[in-house]
Amino acid sequence: MKHSLEHIILEIHNKEDKILSQCKGIIDEAYEMTLYLQDLLFSIKKDIVDEGFKSDTEEIQFFRTIKPQILGKLIYYNKVYRIETNCPVNNGKMYYSYFSAHLANLKREYIEHICNTDFYRYYRSGRTDRDPVYFKRGNINYHDGLNSIVFEIDSEFSTFYDYKTARIIANELLYTYLLTKINPDENPDAISQKPGSSKDIFWTDSKNALVELTYALYASGVISHGKIGVRKISLMFQILFGITLGDLHHAFHRMKTRAGSRTAFLDQLKISLEEYMDKGL
């Protein structure tokens, strides 16, 4: 199968990095990623339907790990777009209440429909013994009283449980996103209040590069003897450069799983400094 998990994750991350580097707003980012992921899923579906799988192992891997990564991100970005475009105000108590209500709904949905299920416990425990049942096509057991969405799925491109896995992934991303929106330390008002003396100071690399630097400073404990949180370090940079970094944890997760060097920006910083030192020799 030409669509490996590593290749898909790298492809998605590269697209996210490209969009983030353009410093677009969250609505534009979510919209573009929704369209991109929808097209990616459609393209892969065509390949799967046309070519099939070489083995049961390949089929299980696809529906357990590869498709849920794409579909989970698609559900996430589509939800973010809907939330952001329906937001009544840009800040204040109504803004906080709006995102708090969405967080409460997400938690309620998680408790009622996800965390108490046998499948969720199976997936979270890392078990694989029932993978042939959950992640091979044609094994849907209607006696289990499954959600009615099962009647709408494409049996050639879904096992139903790949959708449930995607929902778990999407809910985790949404949870982090909503927490970030209601966190007082990341109030958009504070970020917009850039000191007048630093109006000519702005960040010219990608947002991901600044996230990488932020986490490096946090992990090394070099600011306030390591007693300051990563969000406050991030806020410091956001105020200084007049930039909004958004979902830190999401960006950091992408950083941990990207192909090649996970510290590409820091690696380049070292090279640049050494080259600058060599000029003075």
Coordinates of N, CA and C in Angstrom, one line a residue, residues 22-192:
Q22 N 1.7 31.2 6.5 CA 1.1 32.3 5.8 C 0.4 33.3 6.8
C23 N 0.4 32.9 8.1 CA -0.2 33.8 9.1 C -1.6 34.2 8.8
K24 N -2.4 33.2 8.4 CA -3.8 33.4 8.2 C -4.6 33.3 9.5
G25 N -5.8 33.8 9.5 CA -6.6 33.6 10.7 C -7.1 32.2 10.8
I26 N -7.6 31.9 12.0 CA -8.0 30.5 12.4 C -9.2 30.0 11.4
I27 N -10.0 30.9 11.0 CA -11.1 30.6 10.1 C -10.6 30.1 8.8
D28 N -9.7 30.9 8.2 CA -9.1 30.6 6.9 C -8.3 29.3 7.0
E29 N -7.6 29.1 8.1 CA -6.8 27.9 8.3 C -7.7 26.6 8.3
A30 N -8.8 26.7 9.1 CA -9.7 25.6 9.3 C -10.4 25.3 8.0
Y31 N -10.8 26.3 7.2 CA -11.4 26.1 5.9 C -10.5 25.5 4.9
E32 N -9.3 26.0 4.8 CA -8.4 25.4 3.8 C -8.0 24.0 4.2
M33 N -7.8 23.7 5.5 CA -7.5 22.3 5.9 C -8.7 21.4 5.7
T34 N -9.9 21.9 5.9 CA -11.1 21.0 5.6 C -11.1 20.6 4.2
L35 N -10.9 21.6 3.3 CA -11.0 21.2 1.8 C -9.8 20.3 1.5
Y36 N -8.6 20.6 2.0 CA -7.5 19.7 1.7 C -7.7 18.3 2.1
L37 N -8.1 18.1 3.4 CA -8.3 16.8 3.9 C -9.4 16.0 3.3
Q38 N -10.5 16.7 2.9 CA -11.6 16.1 2.1 C -11.1 15.6 0.8
D39 N -10.3 16.4 0.1 CA -9.7 15.9 -1.2 C -8.7 14.8 -1.0
L40 N -7.9 14.8 0.1 CA -7.0 13.7 0.3 C -7.7 12.4 0.6
L41 N -8.8 12.5 1.4 CA -9.6 11.3 1.7 C -10.2 10.7 0.5
F42 N -10.7 11.6 -0.4 CA -11.4 11.2 -1.6 C -10.4 10.5 -2.5
S43 N -9.2 11.0 -2.6 CA -8.1 10.5 -3.5 C -7.7 9.1 -3.0
I44 N -7.5 9.0 -1.7 CA -7.1 7.7 -1.1 C -8.3 6.6 -1.2
K45 N -9.5 7.1 -1.1 CA -10.6 6.2 -1.2 C -10.6 5.6 -2.6
K46 N -10.4 6.4 -3.6 CA -10.4 6.0 -5.0 C -9.3 4.9 -5.2
D47 N -8.1 5.1 -4.6 CA -7.0 4.1 -4.7 C -7.4 2.8 -4.1
I48 N -8.0 2.9 -2.9 CA -8.4 1.7 -2.1 C -9.4 0.9 -2.9
V49 N -10.5 1.6 -3.4 CA -11.5 0.9 -4.1 C -11.0 0.3 -5.4
D50 N -10.1 1.0 -6.1 CA -9.6 0.5 -7.4 C -8.6 -0.7 -7.2
E51 N -7.7 -0.5 -6.1 CA -6.6 -1.5 -6.0 C -6.8 -2.5 -4.9
G52 N -7.6 -2.2 -3.9 CA -7.8 -3.1 -2.8 C -6.5 -3.1 -1.9
F53 N -6.5 -4.2 -1.0 CA -5.3 -4.4 -0.1 C -4.6 -5.7 -0.5
K54 N -3.3 -5.7 -0.2 CA -2.5 -6.9 -0.5 C -2.7 -8.0 0.6
S55 N -3.1 -7.6 1.8 CA -3.3 -8.6 2.8 C -4.3 -8.1 3.9
D56 N -4.7 -9.0 4.8 CA -5.5 -8.5 5.9 C -4.8 -7.6 6.8
T57 N -3.5 -7.8 7.0 CA -2.7 -6.9 7.9 C -2.7 -5.5 7.3
E58 N -2.5 -5.4 6.0 CA -2.5 -4.0 5.4 C -3.9 -3.4 5.6
E59 N -5.0 -4.1 5.4 CA -6.3 -3.6 5.5 C -6.5 -3.1 7.0
I60 N -6.2 -3.9 7.9 CA -6.4 -3.5 9.3 C -5.6 -2.3 9.7
Q61 N -4.3 -2.2 9.2 CA -3.5 -1.1 9.5 C -4.1 0.2 9.0
F62 N -4.6 0.1 7.8 CA -5.2 1.3 7.1 C -6.4 1.8 7.9
F63 N -7.3 0.9 8.3 CA -8.6 1.3 9.0 C -8.4 1.6 10.5
R64 N -7.3 1.1 11.0 CA -7.0 1.4 12.4 C -6.2 2.7 12.6
T65 N -5.2 2.9 11.7 CA -4.3 4.0 11.9 C -4.3 5.1 10.9
I66 N -4.4 4.7 9.6 CA -4.2 5.7 8.5 C -5.4 6.6 8.3
K67 N -6.5 5.9 8.0 CA -7.8 6.6 7.7 C -8.2 7.5 8.9
P68 N -8.2 7.0 10.1 CA -8.7 7.8 11.2 C -7.8 9.1 11.4
Q69 N -6.6 9.0 11.1 CA -5.7 10.3 11.2 C -6.3 11.3 10.3
I70 N -6.6 10.9 9.0 CA -7.2 11.9 8.1 C -8.6 12.3 8.5
L71 N -9.4 11.4 8.7 CA -10.8 11.7 9.0 C -11.0 12.4 10.4
G72 N -10.1 12.1 11.3 CA -10.1 12.8 12.6 C -9.8 14.2 12.5
K73 N -8.7 14.5 11.7 CA -8.4 15.9 11.4 C -9.5 16.6 10.7
L74 N -10.1 15.9 9.7 CA -11.1 16.5 8.9 C -12.3 16.9 9.8
I75 N -12.7 16.0 10.7 CA -13.8 16.3 11.6 C -13.4 17.5 12.5
Y76 N -12.2 17.5 13.0 CA -11.7 18.6 13.9 C -11.8 19.9 13.2
Y77 N -11.1 20.0 12.0 CA -11.1 21.3 11.3 C -12.4 21.8 10.9
N78 N -13.3 20.9 10.5 CA -14.6 21.3 10.1 C -15.4 21.9 11.3
K79 N -15.2 21.2 12.5 CA -15.9 21.7 13.7 C -15.3 23.1 14.1
V80 N -14.0 23.2 14.0 CA -13.4 24.5 14.4 C -13.9 25.6 13.5
Y81 N -14.1 25.3 12.2 CA -14.6 26.3 11.3 C -16.0 26.7 11.7
R82 N -16.8 25.7 12.0 CA -18.2 26.0 12.4 C -18.3 26.8 13.7
I83 N -17.4 26.5 14.7 CA -17.4 27.2 15.9 C -17.0 28.6 15.8
E84 N -15.9 28.8 15.0 CA -15.3 30.2 14.8 C -16.2 31.1 14.0
T85 N -16.9 30.5 13.0 CA -17.7 31.4 12.2 C -19.1 31.7 12.9
N86 N -19.4 31.0 13.9 CA -20.6 31.2 14.7 C -20.4 32.0 15.9
C87 N -19.1 32.3 16.2 CA -18.8 33.1 17.4 C -19.3 34.5 17.4
P88 N -20.1 34.9 18.4 CA -20.8 36.2 18.3 C -20.0 37.4 18.5
V89 N -18.8 37.2 19.3 CA -18.0 38.4 19.6 C -16.5 37.9 19.5
N90 N -15.6 38.9 19.6 CA -14.2 38.6 19.6 C -13.5 38.5 21.0
N91 N -14.2 38.9 22.0 CA -13.6 38.8 23.4 C -14.7 39.1 24.4
G92 N -14.3 39.2 25.7 CA -15.3 39.5 26.7 C -16.0 38.3 27.3
K93 N -17.0 38.6 28.2 CA -17.7 37.5 28.9 C -18.5 36.6 27.9
M94 N -19.1 37.2 26.9 CA -19.9 36.4 26.0 C -19.0 35.5 25.2
Y95 N -17.8 35.9 24.8 CA -16.8 35.1 24.1 C -16.4 33.9 25.0
Y96 N -16.1 34.2 26.2 CA -15.7 33.1 27.2 C -16.9 32.1 27.4
S97 N -18.1 32.6 27.5 CA -19.2 31.8 27.7 C -19.5 30.9 26.5
Y98 N -19.3 31.5 25.3 CA -19.5 30.7 24.1 C -18.6 29.5 24.0
F99 N -17.3 29.7 24.2 CA -16.4 28.6 24.1 C -16.5 27.6 25.3
S100 N -16.9 28.2 26.5 CA -17.1 27.3 27.6 C -18.3 26.4 27.4
A101 N -19.3 26.9 26.7 CA -20.5 26.0 26.4 C -20.1 24.9 25.5
H102 N -19.3 25.2 24.5 CA -18.8 24.2 23.5 C -18.0 23.2 24.2
L103 N -17.2 23.6 25.2 CA -16.3 22.7 25.9 C -17.2 21.8 26.8
A104 N -18.2 22.3 27.4 CA -19.1 21.5 28.2 C -19.9 20.5 27.4
N105 N -20.3 20.9 26.2 CA -21.0 20.0 25.3 C -20.0 18.8 24.8
L106 N -18.8 19.2 24.6 CA -17.8 18.2 24.2 C -17.6 17.2 25.3
K107 N -17.5 17.6 26.5 CA -17.3 16.7 27.7 C -18.5 15.8 27.9
R108 N -19.7 16.4 27.7 CA -20.9 15.6 27.8 C -21.0 14.5 26.8
E109 N -20.7 14.9 25.5 CA -20.7 13.9 24.4 C -19.6 12.8 24.7
Y110 N -18.5 13.2 25.2 CA -17.4 12.3 25.5 C -17.9 11.2 26.6
I111 N -18.6 11.7 27.6 CA -19.0 10.9 28.7 C -20.2 9.9 28.2
E112 N -21.1 10.5 27.4 CA -22.3 9.8 27.0 C -22.0 8.8 25.9
H113 N -21.1 9.1 25.0 CA -21.0 8.3 23.8 C -19.7 7.7 23.5
I114 N -18.6 8.1 24.3 CA -17.3 7.6 23.9 C -16.7 6.8 25.1
C115 N -16.4 7.5 26.2 CA -15.5 6.9 27.2 C -16.1 5.6 27.9
N116 N -17.4 5.5 27.9 CA -18.0 4.3 28.6 C -18.2 3.1 27.6
T117 N -17.7 3.2 26.4 CA -17.9 2.1 25.5 C -16.8 1.0 25.6
D118 N -17.2 -0.2 25.2 CA -16.2 -1.3 25.2 C -15.1 -1.0 24.2
F119 N -15.5 -0.4 23.0 CA -14.5 -0.1 22.0 C -13.5 0.9 22.5
Y120 N -14.0 2.0 23.2 CA -13.0 3.0 23.7 C -12.0 2.4 24.6
R121 N -12.5 1.6 25.5 CA -11.5 0.9 26.5 C -10.5 0.0 25.7
Y122 N -11.0 -0.7 24.7 CA -10.2 -1.5 23.8 C -9.1 -0.7 23.1
Y123 N -9.5 0.4 22.5 CA -8.6 1.3 21.7 C -7.6 1.9 22.7
R124 N -8.1 2.4 23.8 CA -7.2 3.1 24.7 C -6.2 2.2 25.4
S125 N -6.5 0.9 25.6 CA -5.6 0.0 26.2 C -4.5 -0.5 25.3
G126 N -4.6 -0.2 24.0 CA -3.7 -0.6 23.0 C -3.8 -2.0 22.5
R127 N -4.9 -2.7 22.9 CA -5.1 -4.0 22.5 C -5.3 -4.2 21.0
T128 N -4.9 -5.3 20.4 CA -5.1 -5.6 19.0 C -5.8 -6.9 18.7
D129 N -6.2 -7.6 19.8 CA -6.7 -9.0 19.5 C -8.0 -9.0 18.8
R130 N -8.8 -7.9 18.8 CA -10.1 -7.8 18.1 C -10.0 -6.9 16.9
D131 N -8.8 -6.6 16.4 CA -8.6 -5.8 15.3 C -9.3 -6.4 14.0
P132 N -9.2 -7.7 13.8 CA -9.8 -8.3 12.6 C -11.3 -8.1 12.6
V133 N -11.9 -7.9 13.8 CA -13.4 -7.7 13.9 C -13.7 -6.2 13.7
Y134 N -12.9 -5.3 14.3 CA -13.1 -3.9 14.3 C -12.7 -3.2 13.0
F135 N -11.6 -3.7 12.4 CA -10.9 -3.0 11.4 C -10.8 -3.7 10.0
K136 N -11.7 -4.7 9.8 CA -11.8 -5.3 8.5 C -13.2 -5.1 8.0
R137 N -13.3 -4.8 6.8 CA -14.6 -4.5 6.2 C -15.5 -5.8 6.2
G138 N -16.8 -5.5 6.3 CA -17.8 -6.6 6.2 C -18.1 -7.3 7.6
N139 N -17.6 -6.7 8.7 CA -17.8 -7.4 10.0 C -18.8 -6.6 10.9
I140 N -19.5 -5.7 10.4 CA -20.5 -4.9 11.2 C -21.5 -5.8 11.8
N141 N -21.7 -5.8 13.1 CA -22.7 -6.6 13.8 C -23.9 -5.7 14.2
Y142 N -24.9 -5.8 13.4 CA -26.1 -4.9 13.7 C -26.8 -5.2 15.0
H143 N -26.6 -6.4 15.5 CA -27.2 -6.8 16.8 C -26.7 -6.0 18.0
D144 N -25.5 -5.3 17.8 CA -24.9 -4.5 18.8 C -25.7 -3.2 19.1
G145 N -26.7 -2.9 18.3 CA -27.4 -1.6 18.4 C -26.5 -0.4 18.1
L146 N -25.8 -0.5 17.0 CA -24.9 0.6 16.7 C -25.6 1.9 16.3
N147 N -24.8 3.0 16.4 CA -25.4 4.3 16.0 C -25.9 4.3 14.6
S148 N -27.0 5.0 14.3 CA -27.6 5.0 13.0 C -26.8 5.4 11.9
I149 N -25.7 6.1 12.2 CA -24.7 6.5 11.1 C -24.2 5.3 10.4
V150 N -24.2 4.1 11.0 CA -23.7 2.9 10.4 C -24.4 2.6 9.1
F151 N -25.6 3.1 8.9 CA -26.4 2.8 7.7 C -26.0 3.7 6.6
E152 N -25.2 4.8 6.9 CA -24.8 5.7 5.9 C -23.4 5.5 5.4
I153 N -22.6 4.7 6.0 CA -21.2 4.5 5.7 C -21.1 3.7 4.4
D154 N -19.9 3.9 3.7 CA -19.6 3.2 2.5 C -18.9 1.9 2.9
S155 N -19.5 0.8 2.7 CA -19.0 -0.5 3.2 C -17.6 -0.8 2.4
E156 N -17.4 -0.2 1.3 CA -16.1 -0.4 0.6 C -15.0 0.4 1.2
F157 N -15.3 1.4 2.0 CA -14.3 2.3 2.5 C -14.4 2.6 4.0
S158 N -15.1 1.7 4.7 CA -15.3 1.9 6.2 C -15.6 0.6 6.9
T159 N -15.2 0.5 8.1 CA -15.6 -0.6 8.9 C -16.5 -0.1 10.1
F160 N -16.9 1.1 10.1 CA -17.6 1.8 11.1 C -16.7 2.2 12.3
Y161 N -15.8 1.3 12.7 CA -14.9 1.5 13.9 C -13.8 2.5 13.5
D162 N -13.5 2.6 12.2 CA -12.5 3.6 11.8 C -13.1 5.0 12.1
Y163 N -14.4 5.1 11.9 CA -15.1 6.4 12.1 C -15.0 6.7 13.7
K164 N -15.3 5.6 14.5 CA -15.3 5.8 15.9 C -13.9 6.2 16.4
T165 N -12.8 5.7 15.8 CA -11.5 6.0 16.1 C -11.2 7.5 15.7
A166 N -11.7 7.8 14.5 CA -11.5 9.2 14.1 C -12.2 10.2 15.0
R167 N -13.3 9.8 15.6 CA -14.0 10.7 16.5 C -13.2 10.9 17.8
I168 N -12.6 9.8 18.2 CA -11.7 9.9 19.4 C -10.6 10.9 19.2
I169 N -10.0 10.8 18.0 CA -8.9 11.7 17.7 C -9.4 13.2 17.6
A170 N -10.5 13.3 16.9 CA -11.0 14.7 16.7 C -11.4 15.3 18.1
N171 N -12.0 14.5 18.9 CA -12.4 15.1 20.2 C -11.3 15.5 21.1
E172 N -10.2 14.8 21.0 CA -9.0 15.2 21.8 C -8.4 16.5 21.2
L173 N -8.4 16.7 19.9 CA -7.9 17.9 19.3 C -8.9 19.1 19.7
L174 N -10.2 18.8 19.6 CA -11.1 19.9 20.0 C -11.0 20.3 21.4
Y175 N -10.8 19.3 22.3 CA -10.7 19.6 23.7 C -9.5 20.5 24.0
T176 N -8.4 20.3 23.4 CA -7.2 21.2 23.5 C -7.5 22.5 22.9
Y177 N -8.1 22.6 21.8 CA -8.4 23.8 21.1 C -9.4 24.7 22.0
L178 N -10.4 24.1 22.5 CA -11.4 24.8 23.4 C -10.7 25.3 24.7
L179 N -9.9 24.5 25.2 CA -9.2 24.9 26.5 C -8.3 26.1 26.2
T180 N -7.7 26.1 25.0 CA -6.8 27.3 24.7 C -7.7 28.5 24.5
K181 N -8.9 28.4 23.9 CA -9.7 29.5 23.7 C -10.2 30.2 24.9
I182 N -10.4 29.4 26.0 CA -11.0 30.0 27.2 C -9.9 30.2 28.3
N183 N -8.7 29.9 28.0 CA -7.6 30.2 28.9 C -7.3 31.6 29.0
P184 N -7.5 32.2 30.2 CA -7.2 33.7 30.4 C -5.8 34.1 30.0
D185 N -4.9 33.2 30.2 CA -3.5 33.6 29.8 C -3.3 33.8 28.3
E186 N -4.3 33.4 27.5 CA -4.1 33.6 26.1 C -5.3 34.5 25.6
N187 N -5.6 35.5 26.3 CA -6.6 36.4 25.9 C -6.2 37.2 24.7
P188 N -7.0 37.2 23.6 CA -6.6 38.0 22.4 C -6.3 39.4 22.7
D189 N -7.0 40.0 23.7 CA -6.8 41.4 24.0 C -5.3 41.7 24.4
A190 N -4.8 40.7 25.2 CA -3.4 40.9 25.7 C -2.4 40.8 24.6
I191 N -2.7 39.9 23.6 CA -1.8 39.8 22.5 C -1.8 41.0 21.6
S192 N -2.9 41.6 21.5 CA -3.1 42.8 20.6 C -2.4 44.0 21.2

